[in-house]
PDB file of C-alpha atoms in Angstrom:
ATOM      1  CA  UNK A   1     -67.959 -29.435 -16.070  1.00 45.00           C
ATOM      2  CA  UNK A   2     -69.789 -31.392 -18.812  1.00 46.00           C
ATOM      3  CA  UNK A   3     -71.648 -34.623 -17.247  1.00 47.00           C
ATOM      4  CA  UNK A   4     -72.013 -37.958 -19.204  1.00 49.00           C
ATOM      5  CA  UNK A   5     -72.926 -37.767 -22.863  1.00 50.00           C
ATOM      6  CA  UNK A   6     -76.453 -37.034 -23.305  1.00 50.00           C
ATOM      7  CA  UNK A   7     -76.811 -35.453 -19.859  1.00 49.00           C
ATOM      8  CA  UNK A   8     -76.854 -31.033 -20.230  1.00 48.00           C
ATOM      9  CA  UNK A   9     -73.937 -28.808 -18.599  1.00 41.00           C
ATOM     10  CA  UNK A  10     -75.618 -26.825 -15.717  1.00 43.00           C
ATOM     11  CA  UNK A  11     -74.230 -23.627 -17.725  1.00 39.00           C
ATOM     12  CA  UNK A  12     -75.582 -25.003 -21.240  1.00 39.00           C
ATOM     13  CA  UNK A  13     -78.214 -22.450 -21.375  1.00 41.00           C
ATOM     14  CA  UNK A  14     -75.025 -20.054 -22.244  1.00 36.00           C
ATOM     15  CA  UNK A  15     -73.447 -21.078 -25.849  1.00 38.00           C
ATOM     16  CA  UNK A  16     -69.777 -20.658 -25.051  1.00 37.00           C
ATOM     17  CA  UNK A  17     -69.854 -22.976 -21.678  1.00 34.00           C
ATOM     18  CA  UNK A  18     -71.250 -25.403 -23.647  1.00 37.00           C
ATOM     19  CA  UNK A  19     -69.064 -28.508 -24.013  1.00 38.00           C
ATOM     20  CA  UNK A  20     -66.461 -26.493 -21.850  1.00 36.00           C
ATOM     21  CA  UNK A  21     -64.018 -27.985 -19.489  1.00 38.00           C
ATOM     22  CA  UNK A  22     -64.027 -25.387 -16.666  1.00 36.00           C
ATOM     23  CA  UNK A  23     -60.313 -26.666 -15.620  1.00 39.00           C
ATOM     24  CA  UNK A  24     -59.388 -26.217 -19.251  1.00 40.00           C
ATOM     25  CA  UNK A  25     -59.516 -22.232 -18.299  1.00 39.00           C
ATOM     26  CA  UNK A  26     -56.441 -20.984 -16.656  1.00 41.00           C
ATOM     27  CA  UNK A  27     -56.795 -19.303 -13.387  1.00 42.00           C
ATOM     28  CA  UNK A  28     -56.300 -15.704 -13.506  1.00 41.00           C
ATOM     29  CA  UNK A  29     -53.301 -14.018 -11.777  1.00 43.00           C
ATOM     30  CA  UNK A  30     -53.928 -13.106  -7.909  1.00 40.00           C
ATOM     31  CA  UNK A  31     -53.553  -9.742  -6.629  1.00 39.00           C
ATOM     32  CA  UNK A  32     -52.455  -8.937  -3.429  1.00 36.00           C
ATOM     33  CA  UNK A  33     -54.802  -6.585  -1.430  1.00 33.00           C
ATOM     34  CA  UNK A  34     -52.193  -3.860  -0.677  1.00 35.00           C
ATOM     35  CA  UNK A  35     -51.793  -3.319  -4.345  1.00 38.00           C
ATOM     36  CA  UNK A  36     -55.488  -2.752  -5.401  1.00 36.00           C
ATOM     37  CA  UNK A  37     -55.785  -0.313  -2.444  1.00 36.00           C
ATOM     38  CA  UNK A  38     -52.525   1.405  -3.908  1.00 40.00           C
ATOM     39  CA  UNK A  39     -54.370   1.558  -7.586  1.00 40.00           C
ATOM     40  CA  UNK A  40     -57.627   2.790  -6.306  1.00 39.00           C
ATOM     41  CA  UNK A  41     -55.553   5.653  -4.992  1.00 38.00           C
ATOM     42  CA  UNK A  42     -53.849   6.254  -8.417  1.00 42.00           C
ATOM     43  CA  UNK A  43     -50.510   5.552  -7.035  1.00 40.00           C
ATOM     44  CA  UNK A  44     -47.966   3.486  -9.502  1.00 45.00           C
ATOM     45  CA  UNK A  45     -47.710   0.375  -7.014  1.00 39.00           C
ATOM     46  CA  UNK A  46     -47.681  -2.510  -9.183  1.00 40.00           C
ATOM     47  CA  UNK A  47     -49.506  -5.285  -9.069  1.00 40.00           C
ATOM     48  CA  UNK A  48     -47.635  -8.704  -9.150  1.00 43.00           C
ATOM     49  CA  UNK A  49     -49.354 -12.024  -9.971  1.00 46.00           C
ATOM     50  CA  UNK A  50     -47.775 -15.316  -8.027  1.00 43.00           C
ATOM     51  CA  UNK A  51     -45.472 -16.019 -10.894  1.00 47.00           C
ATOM     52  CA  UNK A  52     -42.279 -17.089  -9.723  1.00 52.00           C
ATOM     53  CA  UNK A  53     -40.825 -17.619 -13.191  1.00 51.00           C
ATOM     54  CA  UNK A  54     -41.440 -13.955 -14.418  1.00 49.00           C
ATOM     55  CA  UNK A  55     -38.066 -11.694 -13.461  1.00 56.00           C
ATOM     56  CA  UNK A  56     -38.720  -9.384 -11.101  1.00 62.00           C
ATOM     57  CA  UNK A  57     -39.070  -5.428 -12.561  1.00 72.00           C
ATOM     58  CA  UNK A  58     -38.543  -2.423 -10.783  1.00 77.00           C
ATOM     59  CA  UNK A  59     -40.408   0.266  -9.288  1.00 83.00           C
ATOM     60  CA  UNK A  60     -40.430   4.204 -10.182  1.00 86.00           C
ATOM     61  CA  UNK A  61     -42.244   7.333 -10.138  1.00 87.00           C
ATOM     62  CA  UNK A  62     -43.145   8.535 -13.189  1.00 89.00           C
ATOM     63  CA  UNK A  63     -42.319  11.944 -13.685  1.00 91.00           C
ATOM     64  CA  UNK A  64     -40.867  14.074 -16.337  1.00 94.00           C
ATOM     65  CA  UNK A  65     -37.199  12.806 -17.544  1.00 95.00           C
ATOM     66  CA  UNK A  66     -37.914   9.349 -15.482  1.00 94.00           C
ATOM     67  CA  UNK A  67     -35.595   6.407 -15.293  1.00 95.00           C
ATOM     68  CA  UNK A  68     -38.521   4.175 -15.522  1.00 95.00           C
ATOM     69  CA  UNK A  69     -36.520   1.394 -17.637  1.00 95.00           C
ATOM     70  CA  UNK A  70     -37.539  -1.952 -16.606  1.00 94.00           C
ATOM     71  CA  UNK A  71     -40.029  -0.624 -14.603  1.00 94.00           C
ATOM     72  CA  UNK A  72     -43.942  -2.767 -13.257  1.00 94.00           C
ATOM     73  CA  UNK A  73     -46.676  -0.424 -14.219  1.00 95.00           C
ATOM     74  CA  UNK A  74     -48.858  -2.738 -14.997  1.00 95.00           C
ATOM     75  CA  UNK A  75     -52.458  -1.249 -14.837  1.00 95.00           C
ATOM     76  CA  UNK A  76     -51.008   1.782 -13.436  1.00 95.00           C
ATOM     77  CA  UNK A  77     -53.441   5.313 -14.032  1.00 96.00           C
ATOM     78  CA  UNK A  78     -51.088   8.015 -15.537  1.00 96.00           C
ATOM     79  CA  UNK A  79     -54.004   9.621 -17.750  1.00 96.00           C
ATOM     80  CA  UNK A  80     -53.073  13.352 -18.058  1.00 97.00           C
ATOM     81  CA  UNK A  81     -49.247  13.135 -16.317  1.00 96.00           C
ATOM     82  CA  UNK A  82     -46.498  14.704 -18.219  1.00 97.00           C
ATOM     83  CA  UNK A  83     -43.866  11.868 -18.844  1.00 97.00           C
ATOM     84  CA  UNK A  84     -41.672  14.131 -21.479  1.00 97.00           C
ATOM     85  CA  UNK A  85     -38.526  12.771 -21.888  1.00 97.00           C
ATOM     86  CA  UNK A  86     -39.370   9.273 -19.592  1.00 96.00           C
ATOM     87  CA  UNK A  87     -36.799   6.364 -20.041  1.00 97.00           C
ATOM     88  CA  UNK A  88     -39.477   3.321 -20.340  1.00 96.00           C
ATOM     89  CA  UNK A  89     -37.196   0.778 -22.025  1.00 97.00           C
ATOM     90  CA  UNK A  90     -38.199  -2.767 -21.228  1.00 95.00           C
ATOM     91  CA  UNK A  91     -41.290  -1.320 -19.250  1.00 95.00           C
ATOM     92  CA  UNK A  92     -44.225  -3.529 -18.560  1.00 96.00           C
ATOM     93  CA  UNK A  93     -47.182  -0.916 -19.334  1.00 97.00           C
ATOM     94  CA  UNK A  94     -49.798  -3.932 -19.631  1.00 97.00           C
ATOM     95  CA  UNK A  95     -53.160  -2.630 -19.281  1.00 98.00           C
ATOM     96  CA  UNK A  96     -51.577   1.315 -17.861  1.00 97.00           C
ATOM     97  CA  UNK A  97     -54.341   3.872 -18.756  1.00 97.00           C
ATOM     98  CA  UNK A  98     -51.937   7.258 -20.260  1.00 97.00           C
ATOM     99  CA  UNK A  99     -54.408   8.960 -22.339  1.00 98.00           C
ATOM    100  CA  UNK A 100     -54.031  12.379 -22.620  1.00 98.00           C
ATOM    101  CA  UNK A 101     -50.635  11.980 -21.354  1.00 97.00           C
ATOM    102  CA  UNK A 102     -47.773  14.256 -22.558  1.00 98.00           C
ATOM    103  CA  UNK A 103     -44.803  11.866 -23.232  1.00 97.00           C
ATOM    104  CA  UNK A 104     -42.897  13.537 -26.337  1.00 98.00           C
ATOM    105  CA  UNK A 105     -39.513  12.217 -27.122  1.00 97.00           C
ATOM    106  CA  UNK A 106     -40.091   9.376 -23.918  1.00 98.00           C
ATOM    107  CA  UNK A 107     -38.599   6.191 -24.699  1.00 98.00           C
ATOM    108  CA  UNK A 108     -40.617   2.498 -24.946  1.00 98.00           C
ATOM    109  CA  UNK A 109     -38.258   0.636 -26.450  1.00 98.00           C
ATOM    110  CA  UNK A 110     -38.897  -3.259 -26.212  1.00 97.00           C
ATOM    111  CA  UNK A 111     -41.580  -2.284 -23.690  1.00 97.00           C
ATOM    112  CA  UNK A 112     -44.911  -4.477 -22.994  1.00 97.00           C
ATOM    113  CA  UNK A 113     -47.876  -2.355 -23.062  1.00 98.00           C
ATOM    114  CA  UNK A 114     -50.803  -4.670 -23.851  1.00 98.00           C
ATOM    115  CA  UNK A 115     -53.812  -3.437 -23.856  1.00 98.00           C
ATOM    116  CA  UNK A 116     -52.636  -0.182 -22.920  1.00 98.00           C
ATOM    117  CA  UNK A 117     -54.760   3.003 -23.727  1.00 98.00           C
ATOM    118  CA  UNK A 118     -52.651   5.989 -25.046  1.00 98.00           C
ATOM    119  CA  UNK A 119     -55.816   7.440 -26.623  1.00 98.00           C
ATOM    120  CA  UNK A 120     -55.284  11.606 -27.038  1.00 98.00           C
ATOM    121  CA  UNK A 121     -51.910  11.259 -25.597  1.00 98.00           C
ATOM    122  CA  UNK A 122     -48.868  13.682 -27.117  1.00 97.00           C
ATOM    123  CA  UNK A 123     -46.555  11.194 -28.398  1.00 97.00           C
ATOM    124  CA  UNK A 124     -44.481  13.287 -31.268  1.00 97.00           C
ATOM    125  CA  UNK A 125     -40.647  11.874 -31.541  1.00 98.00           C
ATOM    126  CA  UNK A 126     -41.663   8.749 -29.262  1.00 98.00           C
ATOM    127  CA  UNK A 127     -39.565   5.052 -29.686  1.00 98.00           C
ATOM    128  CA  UNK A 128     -41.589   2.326 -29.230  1.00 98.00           C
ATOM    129  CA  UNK A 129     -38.600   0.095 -31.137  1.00 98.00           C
ATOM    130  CA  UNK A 130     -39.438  -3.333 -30.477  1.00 98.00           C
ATOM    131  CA  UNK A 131     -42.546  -2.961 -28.059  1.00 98.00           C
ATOM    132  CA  UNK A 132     -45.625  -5.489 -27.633  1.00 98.00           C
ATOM    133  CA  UNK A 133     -48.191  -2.694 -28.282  1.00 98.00           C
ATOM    134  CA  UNK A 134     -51.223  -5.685 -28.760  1.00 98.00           C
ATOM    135  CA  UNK A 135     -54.652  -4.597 -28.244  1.00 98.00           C
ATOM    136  CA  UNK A 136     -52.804  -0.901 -27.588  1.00 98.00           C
ATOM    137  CA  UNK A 137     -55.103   1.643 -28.216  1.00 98.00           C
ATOM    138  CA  UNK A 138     -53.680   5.061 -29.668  1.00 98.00           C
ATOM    139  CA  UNK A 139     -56.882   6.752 -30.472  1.00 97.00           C
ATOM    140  CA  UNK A 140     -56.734  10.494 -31.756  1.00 97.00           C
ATOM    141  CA  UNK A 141     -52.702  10.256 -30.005  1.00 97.00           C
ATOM    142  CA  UNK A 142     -50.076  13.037 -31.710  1.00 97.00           C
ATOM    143  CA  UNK A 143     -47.326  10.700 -32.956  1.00 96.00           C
ATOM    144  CA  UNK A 144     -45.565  12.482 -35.567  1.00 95.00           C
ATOM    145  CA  UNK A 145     -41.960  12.018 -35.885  1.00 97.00           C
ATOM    146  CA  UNK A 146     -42.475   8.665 -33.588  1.00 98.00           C
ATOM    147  CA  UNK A 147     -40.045   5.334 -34.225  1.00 98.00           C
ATOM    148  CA  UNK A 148     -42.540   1.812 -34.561  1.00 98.00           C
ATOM    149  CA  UNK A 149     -40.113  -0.295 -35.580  1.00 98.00           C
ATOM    150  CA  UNK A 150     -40.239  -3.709 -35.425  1.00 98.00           C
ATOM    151  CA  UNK A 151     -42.874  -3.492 -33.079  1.00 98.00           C
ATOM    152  CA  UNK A 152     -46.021  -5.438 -32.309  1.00 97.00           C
ATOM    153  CA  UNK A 153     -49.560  -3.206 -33.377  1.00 97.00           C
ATOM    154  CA  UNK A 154     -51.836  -6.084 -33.354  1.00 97.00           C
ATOM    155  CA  UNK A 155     -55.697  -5.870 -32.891  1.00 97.00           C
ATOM    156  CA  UNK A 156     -53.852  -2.066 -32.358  1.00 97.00           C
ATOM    157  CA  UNK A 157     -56.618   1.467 -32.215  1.00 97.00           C
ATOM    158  CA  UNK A 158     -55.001   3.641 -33.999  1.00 97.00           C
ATOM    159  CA  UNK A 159     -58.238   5.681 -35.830  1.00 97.00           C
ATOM    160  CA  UNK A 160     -57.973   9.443 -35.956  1.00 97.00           C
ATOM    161  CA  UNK A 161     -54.212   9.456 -34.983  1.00 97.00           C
ATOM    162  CA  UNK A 162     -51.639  12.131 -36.322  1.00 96.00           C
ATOM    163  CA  UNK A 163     -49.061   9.680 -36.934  1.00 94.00           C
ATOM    164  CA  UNK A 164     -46.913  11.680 -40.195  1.00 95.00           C
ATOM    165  CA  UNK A 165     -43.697  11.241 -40.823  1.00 97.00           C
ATOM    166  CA  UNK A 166     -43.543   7.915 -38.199  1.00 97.00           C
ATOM    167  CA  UNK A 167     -41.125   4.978 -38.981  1.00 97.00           C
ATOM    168  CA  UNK A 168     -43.103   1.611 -39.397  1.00 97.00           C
ATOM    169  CA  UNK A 169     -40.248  -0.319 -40.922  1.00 97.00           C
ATOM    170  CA  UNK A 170     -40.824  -4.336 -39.572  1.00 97.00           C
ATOM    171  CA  UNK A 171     -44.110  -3.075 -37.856  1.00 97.00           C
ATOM    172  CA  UNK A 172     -46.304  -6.129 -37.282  1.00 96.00           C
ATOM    173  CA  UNK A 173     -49.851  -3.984 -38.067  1.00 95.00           C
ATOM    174  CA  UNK A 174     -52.851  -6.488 -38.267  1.00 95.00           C
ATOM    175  CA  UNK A 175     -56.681  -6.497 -37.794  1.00 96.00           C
ATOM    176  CA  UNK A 176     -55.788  -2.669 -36.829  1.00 95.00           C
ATOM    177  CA  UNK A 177     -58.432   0.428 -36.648  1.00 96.00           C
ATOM    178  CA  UNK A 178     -56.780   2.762 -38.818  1.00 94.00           C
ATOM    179  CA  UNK A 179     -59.997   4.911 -39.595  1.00 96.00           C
ATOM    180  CA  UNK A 180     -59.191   8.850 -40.115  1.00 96.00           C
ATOM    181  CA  UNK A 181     -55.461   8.056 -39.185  1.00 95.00           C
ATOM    182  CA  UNK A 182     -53.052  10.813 -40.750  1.00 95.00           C
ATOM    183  CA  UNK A 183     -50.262   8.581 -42.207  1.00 94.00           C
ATOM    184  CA  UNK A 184     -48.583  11.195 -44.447  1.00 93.00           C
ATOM    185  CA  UNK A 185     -45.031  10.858 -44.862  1.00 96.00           C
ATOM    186  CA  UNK A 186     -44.783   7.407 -42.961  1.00 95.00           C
ATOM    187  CA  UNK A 187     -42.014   4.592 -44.070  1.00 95.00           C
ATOM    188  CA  UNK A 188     -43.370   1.593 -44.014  1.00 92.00           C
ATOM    189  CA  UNK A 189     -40.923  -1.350 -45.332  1.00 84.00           C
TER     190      UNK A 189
END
């Protein structure tokens, strides 16, 4: 915490504690124990913060042609499964790493995948209709034929992607990376 004016922050040496309140920062979530030990093992056990307000989601097992709607994978590993066909709707995908996942015609509608890393995944006919995709990053993904609509692609990676013939009608796309992305055919309204 900052002392009395004119007297130096024991963390002024660093620029951005300078001045700060520490209690102005808000705690992070806690995790309990049994869920990092489930994500170092690459299993889909989510990880729930104390946050009695938040509705409770429920669990699956991603597969092929899963009924993951609703579904906590939140910082879940699925790089490299095949999720063809998966029912994600209303997902929370915050943070999931699925590069170089195969999830053609899978469904994200109003999903939240913040920060989510879909980087080389196959994505062609995908519906992310309404999703949170912030900080997402779809780096060299296949999305042809792929339904954005109305979602969020903010602060998005999307350089290198085949994304041709994909609906962005509403699409909020800001302060994206959309170096080398194939965009041919793509409705944007």
């Amino acid at each position: 915490m900052a002392g009395a004016p004119g007297t130096a922050s024991p963390f002024s040496f660093l620029p951005c504690f300078h001045g700060t309140v520490m209690s102005s920062i808000p705690p992070l979530p806690r995790i309990s124990l049994i869920a990092l030990l489930g994500l170092a093992a690459g299993s889909a056990t989510a990880l729930t913060p104390d946050d009695p307000s938040r509705p409770a989601l429920r669990q699956c097992e991603p597969a092929p042609q899963a009924d993951c709607r609703n579904a906590d994978l939140r910082f879940v590993n699925l790089a490299g499964k095949d999720l063809r066909g998966g029912d994600f709707r209303g997902a929370d995908l915050t943070r999931a790493d699925l590069r170089r996942a195969n999830m053609v015609g899978a469904k994200f509608d109003q999903s939240r995948a913040i920060g989510a890393d879909f980087s080389q995944s196959y994505l062609a006919q995908t519906s992310f209709v309404q999703a949170d995709l912030t900080g997402a990053r779809f780096e060299s993904a296949r999305m042809s034929g792929s339904d954005f609509s109305g979602a969020q692609l903010v602060g998005a990676d999307l350089a290198g992607a085949w994304a041709n013939k994909v609906r962005f009608v509403g699409t909020r796309i800001e302060s994206c990376d959309l170096q080398e992305t194939k965009l041919s055919y793509s409705t944007f309204e």
